[in-house]
Tab-separated table of C-alpha atoms and ligand atoms in Angstrom:
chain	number	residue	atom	x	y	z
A	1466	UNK	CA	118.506	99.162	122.261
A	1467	UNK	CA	115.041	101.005	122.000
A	1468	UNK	CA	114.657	104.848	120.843
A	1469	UNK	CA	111.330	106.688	121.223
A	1470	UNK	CA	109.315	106.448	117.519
A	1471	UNK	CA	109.851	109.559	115.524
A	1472	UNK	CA	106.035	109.631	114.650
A	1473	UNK	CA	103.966	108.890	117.914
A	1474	UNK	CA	106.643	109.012	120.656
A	1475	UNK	CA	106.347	105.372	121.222
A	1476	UNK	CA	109.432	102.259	121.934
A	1477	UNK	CA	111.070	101.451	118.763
A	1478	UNK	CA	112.795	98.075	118.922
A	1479	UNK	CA	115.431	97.133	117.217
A	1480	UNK	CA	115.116	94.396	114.851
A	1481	UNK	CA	118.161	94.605	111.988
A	1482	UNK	CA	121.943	96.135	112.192
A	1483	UNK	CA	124.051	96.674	109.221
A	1484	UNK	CA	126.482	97.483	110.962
A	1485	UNK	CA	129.279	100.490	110.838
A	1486	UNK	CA	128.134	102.603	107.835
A	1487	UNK	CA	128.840	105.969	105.642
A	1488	UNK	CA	126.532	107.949	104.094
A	1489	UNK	CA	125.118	106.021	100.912
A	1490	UNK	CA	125.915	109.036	98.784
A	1491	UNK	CA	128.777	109.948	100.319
A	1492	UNK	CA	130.889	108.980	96.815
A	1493	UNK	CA	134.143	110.398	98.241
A	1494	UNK	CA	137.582	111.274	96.727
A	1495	UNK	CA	140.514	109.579	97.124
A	1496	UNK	CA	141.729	112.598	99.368
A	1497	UNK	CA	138.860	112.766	101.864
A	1498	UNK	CA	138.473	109.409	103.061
A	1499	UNK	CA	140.067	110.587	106.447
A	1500	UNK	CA	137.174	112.493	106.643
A	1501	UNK	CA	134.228	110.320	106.848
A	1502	UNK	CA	131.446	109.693	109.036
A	1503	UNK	CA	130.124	107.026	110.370
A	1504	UNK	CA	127.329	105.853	112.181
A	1505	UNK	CA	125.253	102.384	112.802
A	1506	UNK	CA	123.021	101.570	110.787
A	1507	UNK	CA	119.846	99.759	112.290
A	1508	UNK	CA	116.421	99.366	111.966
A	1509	UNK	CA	113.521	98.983	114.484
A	1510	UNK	CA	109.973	98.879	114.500
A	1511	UNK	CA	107.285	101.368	117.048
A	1512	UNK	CA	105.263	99.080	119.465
A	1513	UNK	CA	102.736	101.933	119.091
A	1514	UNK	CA	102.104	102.772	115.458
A	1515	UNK	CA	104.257	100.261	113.888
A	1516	UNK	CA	106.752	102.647	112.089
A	1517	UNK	CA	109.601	100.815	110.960
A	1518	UNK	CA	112.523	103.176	111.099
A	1519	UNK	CA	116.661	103.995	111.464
A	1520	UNK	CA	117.518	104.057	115.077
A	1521	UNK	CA	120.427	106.402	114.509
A	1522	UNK	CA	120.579	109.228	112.149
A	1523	UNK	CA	123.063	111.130	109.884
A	1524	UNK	CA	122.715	114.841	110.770
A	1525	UNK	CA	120.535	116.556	107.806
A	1526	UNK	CA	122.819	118.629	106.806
A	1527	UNK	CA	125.433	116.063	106.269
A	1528	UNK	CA	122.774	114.506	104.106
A	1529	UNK	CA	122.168	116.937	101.552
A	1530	UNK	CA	124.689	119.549	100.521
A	1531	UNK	CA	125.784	121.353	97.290
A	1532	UNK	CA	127.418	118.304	96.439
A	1533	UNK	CA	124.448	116.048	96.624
A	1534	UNK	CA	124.813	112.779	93.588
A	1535	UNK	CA	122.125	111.726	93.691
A	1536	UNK	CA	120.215	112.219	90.522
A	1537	UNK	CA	116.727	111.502	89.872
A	1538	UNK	CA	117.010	111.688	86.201
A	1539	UNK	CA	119.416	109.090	85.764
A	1540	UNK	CA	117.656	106.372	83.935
A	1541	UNK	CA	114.918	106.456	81.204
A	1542	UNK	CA	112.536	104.246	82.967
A	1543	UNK	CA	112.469	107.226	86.284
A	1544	UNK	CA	112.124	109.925	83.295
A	1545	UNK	CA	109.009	108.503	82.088
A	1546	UNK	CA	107.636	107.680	85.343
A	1547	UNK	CA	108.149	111.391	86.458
A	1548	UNK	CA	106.985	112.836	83.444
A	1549	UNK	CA	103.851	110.473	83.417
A	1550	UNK	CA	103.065	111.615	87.052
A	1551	UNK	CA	103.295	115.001	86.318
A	1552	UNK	CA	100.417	114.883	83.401
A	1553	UNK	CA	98.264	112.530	85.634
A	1554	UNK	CA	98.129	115.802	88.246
A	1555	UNK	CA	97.520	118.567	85.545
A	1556	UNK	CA	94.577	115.975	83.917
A	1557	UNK	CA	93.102	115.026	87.450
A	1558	UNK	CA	93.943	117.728	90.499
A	1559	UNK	CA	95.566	120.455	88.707
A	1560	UNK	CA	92.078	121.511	86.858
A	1561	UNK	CA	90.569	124.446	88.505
A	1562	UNK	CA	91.974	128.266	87.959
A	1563	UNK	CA	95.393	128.793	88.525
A	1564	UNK	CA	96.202	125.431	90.348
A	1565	UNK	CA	99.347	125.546	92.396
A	1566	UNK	CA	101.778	122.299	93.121
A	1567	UNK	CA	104.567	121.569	95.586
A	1568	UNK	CA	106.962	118.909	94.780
A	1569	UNK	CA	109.163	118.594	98.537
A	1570	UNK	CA	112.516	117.576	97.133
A	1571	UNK	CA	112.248	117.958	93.453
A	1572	UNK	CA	116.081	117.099	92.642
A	1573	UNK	CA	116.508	118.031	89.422
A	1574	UNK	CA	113.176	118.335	88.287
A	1575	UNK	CA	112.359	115.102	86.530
A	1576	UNK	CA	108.679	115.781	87.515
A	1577	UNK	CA	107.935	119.913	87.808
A	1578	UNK	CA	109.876	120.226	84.280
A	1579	UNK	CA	106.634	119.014	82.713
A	1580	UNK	CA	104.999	121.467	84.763
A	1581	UNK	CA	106.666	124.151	84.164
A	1582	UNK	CA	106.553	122.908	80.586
A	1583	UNK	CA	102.860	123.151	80.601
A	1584	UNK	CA	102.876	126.758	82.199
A	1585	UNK	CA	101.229	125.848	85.875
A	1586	UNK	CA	102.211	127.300	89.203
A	1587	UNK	CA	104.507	125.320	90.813
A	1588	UNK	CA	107.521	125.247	93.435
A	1589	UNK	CA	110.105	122.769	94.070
A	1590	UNK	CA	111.367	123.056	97.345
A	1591	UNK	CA	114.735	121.242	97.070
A	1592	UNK	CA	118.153	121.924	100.185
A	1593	UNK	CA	120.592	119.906	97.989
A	1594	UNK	CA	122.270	122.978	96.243
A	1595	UNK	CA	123.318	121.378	93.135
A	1596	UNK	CA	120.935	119.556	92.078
A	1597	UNK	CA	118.582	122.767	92.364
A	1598	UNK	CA	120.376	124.587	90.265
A	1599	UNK	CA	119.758	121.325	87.744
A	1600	UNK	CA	115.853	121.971	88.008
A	1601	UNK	CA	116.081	125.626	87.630
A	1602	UNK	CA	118.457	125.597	84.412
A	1603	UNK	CA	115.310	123.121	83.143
A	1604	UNK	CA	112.302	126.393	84.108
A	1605	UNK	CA	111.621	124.669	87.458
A	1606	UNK	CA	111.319	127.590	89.976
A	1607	UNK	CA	113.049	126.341	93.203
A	1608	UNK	CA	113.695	126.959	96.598
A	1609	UNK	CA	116.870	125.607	97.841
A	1610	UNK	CA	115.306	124.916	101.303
A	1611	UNK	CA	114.402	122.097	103.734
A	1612	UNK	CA	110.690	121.608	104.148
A	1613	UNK	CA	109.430	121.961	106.984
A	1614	UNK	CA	106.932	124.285	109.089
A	1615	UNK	CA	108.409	127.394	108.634
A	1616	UNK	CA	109.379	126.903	104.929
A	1617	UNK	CA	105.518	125.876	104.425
A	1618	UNK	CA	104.189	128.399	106.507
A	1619	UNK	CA	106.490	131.148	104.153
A	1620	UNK	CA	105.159	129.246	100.917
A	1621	UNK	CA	101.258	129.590	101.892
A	1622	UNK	CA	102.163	133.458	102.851
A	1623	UNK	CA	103.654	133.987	99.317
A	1624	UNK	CA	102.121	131.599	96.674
A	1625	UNK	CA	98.929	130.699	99.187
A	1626	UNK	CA	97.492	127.214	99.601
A	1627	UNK	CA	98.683	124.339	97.267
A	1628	UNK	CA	96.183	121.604	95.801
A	1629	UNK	CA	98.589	118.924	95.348
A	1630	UNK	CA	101.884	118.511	97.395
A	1631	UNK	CA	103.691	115.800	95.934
A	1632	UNK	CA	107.527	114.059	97.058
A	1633	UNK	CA	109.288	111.076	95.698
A	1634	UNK	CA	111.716	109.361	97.938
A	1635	UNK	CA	112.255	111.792	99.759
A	1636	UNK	CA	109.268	111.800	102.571
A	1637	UNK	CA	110.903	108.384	104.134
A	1638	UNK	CA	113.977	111.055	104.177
A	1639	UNK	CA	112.834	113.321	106.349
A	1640	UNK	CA	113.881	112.546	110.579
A	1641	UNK	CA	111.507	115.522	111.808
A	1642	UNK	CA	108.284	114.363	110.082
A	1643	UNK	CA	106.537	116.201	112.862
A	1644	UNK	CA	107.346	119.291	111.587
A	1645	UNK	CA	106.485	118.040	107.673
A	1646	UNK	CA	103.224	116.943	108.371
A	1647	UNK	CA	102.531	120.340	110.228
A	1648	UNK	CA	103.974	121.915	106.953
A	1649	UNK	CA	101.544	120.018	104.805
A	1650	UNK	CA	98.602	120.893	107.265
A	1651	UNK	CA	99.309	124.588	107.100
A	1652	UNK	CA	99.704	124.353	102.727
A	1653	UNK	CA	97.117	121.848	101.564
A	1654	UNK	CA	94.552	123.182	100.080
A	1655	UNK	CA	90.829	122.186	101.753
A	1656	UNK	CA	90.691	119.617	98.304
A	1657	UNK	CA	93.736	119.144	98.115
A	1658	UNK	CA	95.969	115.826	97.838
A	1659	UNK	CA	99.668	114.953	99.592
A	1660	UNK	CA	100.723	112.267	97.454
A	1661	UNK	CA	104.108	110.530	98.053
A	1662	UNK	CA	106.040	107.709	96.237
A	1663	UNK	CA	108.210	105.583	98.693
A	1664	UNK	CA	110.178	102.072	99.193
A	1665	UNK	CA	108.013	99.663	100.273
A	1666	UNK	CA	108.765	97.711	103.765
A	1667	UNK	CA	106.573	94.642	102.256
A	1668	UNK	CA	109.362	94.486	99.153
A	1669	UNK	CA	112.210	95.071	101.335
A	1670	UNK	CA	111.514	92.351	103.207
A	1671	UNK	CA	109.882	89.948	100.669
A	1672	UNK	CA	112.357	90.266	98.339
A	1673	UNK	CA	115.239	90.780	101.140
A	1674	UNK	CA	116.381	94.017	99.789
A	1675	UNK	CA	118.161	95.111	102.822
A	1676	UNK	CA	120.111	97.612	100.395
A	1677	UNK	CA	117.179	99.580	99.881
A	1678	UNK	CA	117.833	100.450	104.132
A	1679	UNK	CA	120.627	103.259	104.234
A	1680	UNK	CA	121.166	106.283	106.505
A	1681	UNK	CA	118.808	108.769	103.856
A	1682	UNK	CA	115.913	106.579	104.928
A	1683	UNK	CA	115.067	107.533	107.597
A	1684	UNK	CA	111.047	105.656	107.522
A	1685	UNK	CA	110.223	102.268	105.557
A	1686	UNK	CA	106.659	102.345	105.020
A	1687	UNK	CA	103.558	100.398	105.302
A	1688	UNK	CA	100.322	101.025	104.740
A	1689	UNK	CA	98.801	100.467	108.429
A	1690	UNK	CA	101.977	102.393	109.508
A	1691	UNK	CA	100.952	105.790	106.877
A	1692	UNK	CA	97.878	105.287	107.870
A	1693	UNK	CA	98.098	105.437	111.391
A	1694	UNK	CA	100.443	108.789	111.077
A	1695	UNK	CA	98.019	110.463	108.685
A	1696	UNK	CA	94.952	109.897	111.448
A	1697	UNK	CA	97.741	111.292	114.010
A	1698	UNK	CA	97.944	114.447	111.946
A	1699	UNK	CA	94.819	114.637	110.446
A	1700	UNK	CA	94.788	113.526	107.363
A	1701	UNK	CA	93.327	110.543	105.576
A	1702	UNK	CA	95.178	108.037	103.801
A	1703	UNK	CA	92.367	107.816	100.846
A	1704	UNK	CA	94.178	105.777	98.257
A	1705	UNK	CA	97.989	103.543	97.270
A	1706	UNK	CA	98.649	102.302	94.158
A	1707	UNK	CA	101.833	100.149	93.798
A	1708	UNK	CA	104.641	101.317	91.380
A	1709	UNK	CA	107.713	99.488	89.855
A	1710	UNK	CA	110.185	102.362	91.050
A	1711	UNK	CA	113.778	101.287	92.570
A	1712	UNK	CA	112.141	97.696	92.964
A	1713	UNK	CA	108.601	98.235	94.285
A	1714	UNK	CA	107.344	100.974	95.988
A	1715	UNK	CA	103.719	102.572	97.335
A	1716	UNK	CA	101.989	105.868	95.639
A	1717	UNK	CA	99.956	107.242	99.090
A	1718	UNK	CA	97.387	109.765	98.317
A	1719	UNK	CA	96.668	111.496	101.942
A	1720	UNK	CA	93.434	114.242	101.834
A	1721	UNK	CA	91.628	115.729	104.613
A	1722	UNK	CA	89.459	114.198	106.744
A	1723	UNK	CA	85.793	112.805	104.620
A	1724	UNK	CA	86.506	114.692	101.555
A	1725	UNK	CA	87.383	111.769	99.562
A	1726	UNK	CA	86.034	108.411	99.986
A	1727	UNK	CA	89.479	105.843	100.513
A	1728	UNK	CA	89.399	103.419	97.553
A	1729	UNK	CA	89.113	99.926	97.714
A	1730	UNK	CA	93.032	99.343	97.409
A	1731	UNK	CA	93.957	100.733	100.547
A	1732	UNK	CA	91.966	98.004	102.375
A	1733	UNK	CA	93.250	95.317	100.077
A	1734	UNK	CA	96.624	96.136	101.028
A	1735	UNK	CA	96.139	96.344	104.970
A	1736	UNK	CA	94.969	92.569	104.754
A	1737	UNK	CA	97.323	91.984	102.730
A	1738	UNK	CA	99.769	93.094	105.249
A	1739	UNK	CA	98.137	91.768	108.306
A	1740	UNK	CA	98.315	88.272	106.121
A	1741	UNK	CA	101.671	88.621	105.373
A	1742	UNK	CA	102.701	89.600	109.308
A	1743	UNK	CA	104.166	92.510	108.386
A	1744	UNK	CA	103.792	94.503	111.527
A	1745	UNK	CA	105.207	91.030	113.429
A	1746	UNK	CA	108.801	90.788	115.407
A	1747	UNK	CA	108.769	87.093	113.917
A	1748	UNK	CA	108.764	88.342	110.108
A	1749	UNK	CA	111.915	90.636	110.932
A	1750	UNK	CA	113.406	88.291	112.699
A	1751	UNK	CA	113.101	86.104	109.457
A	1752	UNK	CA	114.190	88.724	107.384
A	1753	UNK	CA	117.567	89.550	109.744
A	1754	UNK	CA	118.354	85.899	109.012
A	1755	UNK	CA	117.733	85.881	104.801
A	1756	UNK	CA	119.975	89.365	105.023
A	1757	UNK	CA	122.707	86.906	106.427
A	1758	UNK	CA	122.734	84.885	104.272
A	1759	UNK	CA	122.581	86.994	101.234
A	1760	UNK	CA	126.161	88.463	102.422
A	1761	UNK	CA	127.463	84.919	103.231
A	1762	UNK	CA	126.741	83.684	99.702
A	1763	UNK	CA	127.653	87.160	97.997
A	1764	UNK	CA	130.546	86.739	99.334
A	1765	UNK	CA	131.649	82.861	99.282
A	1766	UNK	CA	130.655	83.833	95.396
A	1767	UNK	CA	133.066	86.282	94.826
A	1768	UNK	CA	135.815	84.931	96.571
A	1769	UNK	CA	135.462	82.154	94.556
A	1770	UNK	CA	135.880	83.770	91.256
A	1771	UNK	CA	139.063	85.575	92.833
A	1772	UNK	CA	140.439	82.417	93.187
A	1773	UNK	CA	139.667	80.929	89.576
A	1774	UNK	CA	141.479	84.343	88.263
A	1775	UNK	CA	138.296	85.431	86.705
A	1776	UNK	CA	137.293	89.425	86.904
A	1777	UNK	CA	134.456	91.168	88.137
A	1778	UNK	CA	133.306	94.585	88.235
A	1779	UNK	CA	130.207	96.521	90.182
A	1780	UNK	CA	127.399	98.051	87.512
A	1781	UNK	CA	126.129	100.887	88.943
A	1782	UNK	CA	126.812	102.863	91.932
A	1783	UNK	CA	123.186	103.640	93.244
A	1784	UNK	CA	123.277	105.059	97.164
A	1785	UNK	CA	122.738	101.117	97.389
A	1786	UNK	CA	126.134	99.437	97.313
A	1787	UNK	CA	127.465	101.396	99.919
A	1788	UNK	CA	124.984	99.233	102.290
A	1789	UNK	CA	126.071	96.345	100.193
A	1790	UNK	CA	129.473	96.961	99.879
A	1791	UNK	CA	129.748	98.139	103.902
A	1792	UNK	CA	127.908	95.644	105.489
A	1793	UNK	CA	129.732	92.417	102.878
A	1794	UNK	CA	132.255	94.419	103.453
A	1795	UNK	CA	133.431	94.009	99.585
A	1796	UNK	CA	136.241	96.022	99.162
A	1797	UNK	CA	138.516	96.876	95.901
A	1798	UNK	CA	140.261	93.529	96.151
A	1799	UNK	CA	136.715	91.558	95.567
A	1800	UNK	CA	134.982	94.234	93.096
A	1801	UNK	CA	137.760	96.507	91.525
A	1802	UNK	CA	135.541	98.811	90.531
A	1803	UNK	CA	131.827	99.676	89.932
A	1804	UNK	CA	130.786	101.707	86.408
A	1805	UNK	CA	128.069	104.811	86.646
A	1806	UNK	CA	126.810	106.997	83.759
A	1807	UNK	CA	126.320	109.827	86.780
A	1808	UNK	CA	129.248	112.024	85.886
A	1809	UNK	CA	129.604	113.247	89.328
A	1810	UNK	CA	130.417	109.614	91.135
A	1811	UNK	CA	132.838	108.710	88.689
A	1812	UNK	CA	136.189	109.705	89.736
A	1813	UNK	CA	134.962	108.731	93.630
A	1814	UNK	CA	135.270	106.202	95.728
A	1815	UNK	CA	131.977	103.956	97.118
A	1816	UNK	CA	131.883	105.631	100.554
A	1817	UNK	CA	132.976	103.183	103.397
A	1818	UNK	CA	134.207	100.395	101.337
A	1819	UNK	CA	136.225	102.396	99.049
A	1820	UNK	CA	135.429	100.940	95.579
A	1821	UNK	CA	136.011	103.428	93.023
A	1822	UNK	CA	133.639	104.620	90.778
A	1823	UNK	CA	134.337	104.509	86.685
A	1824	UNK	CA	132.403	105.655	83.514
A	1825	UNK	CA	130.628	102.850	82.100
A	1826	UNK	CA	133.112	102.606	78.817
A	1827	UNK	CA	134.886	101.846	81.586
A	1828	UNK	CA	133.307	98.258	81.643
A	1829	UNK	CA	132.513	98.077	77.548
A	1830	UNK	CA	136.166	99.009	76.943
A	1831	UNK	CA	137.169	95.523	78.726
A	1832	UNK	CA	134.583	93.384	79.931
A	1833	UNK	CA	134.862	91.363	82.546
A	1834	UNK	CA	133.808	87.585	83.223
A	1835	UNK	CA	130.747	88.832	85.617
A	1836	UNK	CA	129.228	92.062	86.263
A	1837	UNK	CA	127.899	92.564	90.235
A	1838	UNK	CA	124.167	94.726	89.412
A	1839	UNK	CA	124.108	97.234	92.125
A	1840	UNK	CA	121.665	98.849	90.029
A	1841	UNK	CA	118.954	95.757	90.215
A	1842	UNK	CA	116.203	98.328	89.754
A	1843	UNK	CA	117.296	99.066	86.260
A	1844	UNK	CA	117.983	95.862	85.376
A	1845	UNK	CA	115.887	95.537	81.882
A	1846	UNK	CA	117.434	99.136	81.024
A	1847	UNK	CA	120.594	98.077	81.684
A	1848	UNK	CA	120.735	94.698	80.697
A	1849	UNK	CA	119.301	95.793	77.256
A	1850	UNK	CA	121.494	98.468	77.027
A	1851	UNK	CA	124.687	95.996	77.790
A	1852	UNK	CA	122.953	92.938	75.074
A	1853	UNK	CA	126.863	92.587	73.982
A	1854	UNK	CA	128.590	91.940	77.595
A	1855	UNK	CA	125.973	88.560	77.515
A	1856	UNK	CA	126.565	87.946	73.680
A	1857	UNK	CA	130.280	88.290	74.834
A	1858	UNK	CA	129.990	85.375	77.485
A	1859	UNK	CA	130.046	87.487	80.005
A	1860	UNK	CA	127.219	86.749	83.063
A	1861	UNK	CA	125.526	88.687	85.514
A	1862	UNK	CA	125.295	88.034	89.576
A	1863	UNK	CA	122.120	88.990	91.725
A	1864	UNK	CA	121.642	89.387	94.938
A	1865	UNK	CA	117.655	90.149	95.005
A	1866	UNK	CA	116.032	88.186	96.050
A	1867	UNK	CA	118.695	85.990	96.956
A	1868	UNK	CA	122.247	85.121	94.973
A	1869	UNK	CA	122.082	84.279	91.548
A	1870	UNK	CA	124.001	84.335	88.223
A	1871	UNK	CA	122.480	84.949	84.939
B	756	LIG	P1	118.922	104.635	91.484
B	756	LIG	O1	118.034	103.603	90.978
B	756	LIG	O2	118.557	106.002	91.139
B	756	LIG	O3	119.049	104.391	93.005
B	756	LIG	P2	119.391	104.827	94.473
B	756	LIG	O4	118.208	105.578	94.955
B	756	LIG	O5	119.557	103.529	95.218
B	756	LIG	O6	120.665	105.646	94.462
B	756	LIG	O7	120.420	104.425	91.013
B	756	LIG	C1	120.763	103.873	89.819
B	756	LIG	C2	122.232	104.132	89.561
B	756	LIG	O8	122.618	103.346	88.447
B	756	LIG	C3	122.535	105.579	89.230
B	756	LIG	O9	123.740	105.988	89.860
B	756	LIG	C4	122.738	105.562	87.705
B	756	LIG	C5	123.205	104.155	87.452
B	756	LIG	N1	122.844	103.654	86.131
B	756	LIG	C6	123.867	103.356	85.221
B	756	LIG	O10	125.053	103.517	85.504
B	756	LIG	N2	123.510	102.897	83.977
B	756	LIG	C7	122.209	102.721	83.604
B	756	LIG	O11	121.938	102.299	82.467
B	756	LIG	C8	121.174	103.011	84.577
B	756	LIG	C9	119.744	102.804	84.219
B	756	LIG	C10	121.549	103.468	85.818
B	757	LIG	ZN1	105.217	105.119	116.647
């Protein structure tokens, strides 16, 4: 089936299905699993402008709510990185008097608490409820809103024009990027920089992290593919920088048109791209295969320790495993359960698949023979962190890049 591309209006084939999914942070409990929704989950590429993205969406609202878990601040390594980012604005953009910055999603303010810290104008602008509130107990001042046209246009009427507007996974997030880019248009400053921090297509599919594609994103990025939608709105994509974040993602710094001359990265990555076929129905086509077999030796793997009587249990519940779980489909029988340090999964169920979520003494208290990393992003955190599960005997399974134990 073929939609028309979100971006430039253009056919969007489809390339990848995942099949019937939930909502990857949909963490549910026990009582409301009558009440789920599901969708398909599939991918497609524009003929036009090459935007890979979902064919069918989760309404927005479903999306993010006031009981929205995911939290930005839940590991050290995305606390550093946020605060980091936040001091390499106020040293570089945030300069002249009374500079003014936008974070679009700012969850609980792992970035704008520095900020705020540092006494410069800011505003988070940030729908899911909850998570708000988490940012504004921390001095972030926050509007529990969804960006878009409107909201901007009300920003620029209240605080004026901003010199940086910044988002972290949450750009690829956003169906009506129409309406966002018109938002940015009408706030950016004449100097000033969009910057945005996303999953990278080229490590999805190089690495065959098909988990990183659930129903909150919405866009998987390239460079030729930002590119092309900055020109379409007029913008200029003047710089990327690659960054470690939930297992390799792009920095894009987007200005207006000839104010800043595009570095020598961006073009290093294009080739890089156009070397690697990245825009090409072949690669995907390559890439639906690897996903296939990924699931068929996940799970030849894990029925196989079910039937040598050994245990197993998930470590961490990142929006992630729902793909995992949903499209393996790896139930309670194969993983029992999956531990999380966020406080408000545990005590839910994996949406879809039904796992259920439990502390993380959870998995100390008894440990298990092998331990299924959801969380592969974290792994050095967490495998530091859990030094006695491997002095213990215990080993962990992988399934990025492909299936492995370690
Ligand atoms: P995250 O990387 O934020 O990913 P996603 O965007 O896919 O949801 O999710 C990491 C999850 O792992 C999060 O729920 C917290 C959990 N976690 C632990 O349980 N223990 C840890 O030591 C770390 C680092 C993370
Ligand atoms: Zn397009």
């Amino acid at each position: 089936m073929y939609i028309n591309c979100r971006v430039c209006g253009g056919n969007v084939q489809e390339f990848v299905d995942l099949g019937r999914q939930t909502m990857a942070n949909g963490f549910l409990r026990p009582e409301d699993v009558e009440r789920e929704y599901f969708f398909r989950l599939a991918v497609g590429m524009c003929e036009l402008c090459t935007m890979v993205q979902l064919l069918e969406e989760v309404p927005q609202h479903l999306r993010y709510h006031d009981a929205y878990r995911y939290h930005a601040s839940g590991s050290e390594s995305h606390r550093k990185h946020f605060a980091q980012n936040a001091r390499r604005f106020m040293e570089s953009e945030l300069t002249g008097p009374d500079p003014f910055i936008v974070e679009i999603g700012c969850n609980d303010g792992v970035m704008l608490s520095t900020i705020a810290q540092a006494g410069v104008r800011h505003l988070g602008v940030e729908p899911a409820g909850n998570v708000a509130e988490l940012a504004k107990a921390k001095g972030v001042q926050v509007l529990s809103e969804f960006f878009d046209l409107a909201t901007a246009t009300e920003i620029r009427a209240e605080h004026g024009r901003a010199d940086v507007i910044f988002g972290a996974n949450t750009i690829c997030h956003i169906a009506d990027i129409e309406s966002l880019l018109l938002g940015v248009d009408v706030l950016l400053g004449p100097d000033g920089v969009f910057v945005f921090e996303e999953p990278y297509l080229g490590t999805i599919v190089g690495r065959t992290a098909f988990d990183q594609i659930y129903d909150e994103h919405i866009f998987y990025f390239t460079v030729r593919s930002v590119q092309a939608m900055a020109d379409r709105f007029g913008l200029e994509l003047v710089d990327v920088e690659r960054i470690p974040l939930h297992g390799g993602e792009i920095r894009y710094t987007l200005a207006r048109p000839s104010k800043r001359t595009p570095t020598p990265a961006v073009g290093d990555l294009l080739a890089a791209e156009r070397t690697r076929g990245l825009a090409e129905p072949e690669t995907f086509e390559r890439f639906g295969h690897d996903v296939e077999r990924v699931r068929g030796d996940l799970v030849t793997l894990l029925r196989e320790i079910r039937a040598e009587g050994r245990r197993v249990v998930g470590y961490g519940a990142p929006g992630k495993c729902t793909t995992v779980t949903n499209y393996c489909e790896i139930g309670p029988d194969l993983v029992p359960f999956i531990c999380d340090s966020t406080p408000s999964k545990q005590g839910h169920l994996v949406s879809g698949s039904h796992i259920p979520v439990r502390p993380p003494e959870a998995f100390a208290h008894d440990y298990p023979d092998f331990a299924l990393l959801f969380a592969w992003n974290h792994a050095e955190e967490i495998m530091t962190k859990e030094k006695a599960f491997r002095d213990a005997g215990g080993k962990w399974i992988l399934y990025v890049p492909d299936v492995h134990i370690i």
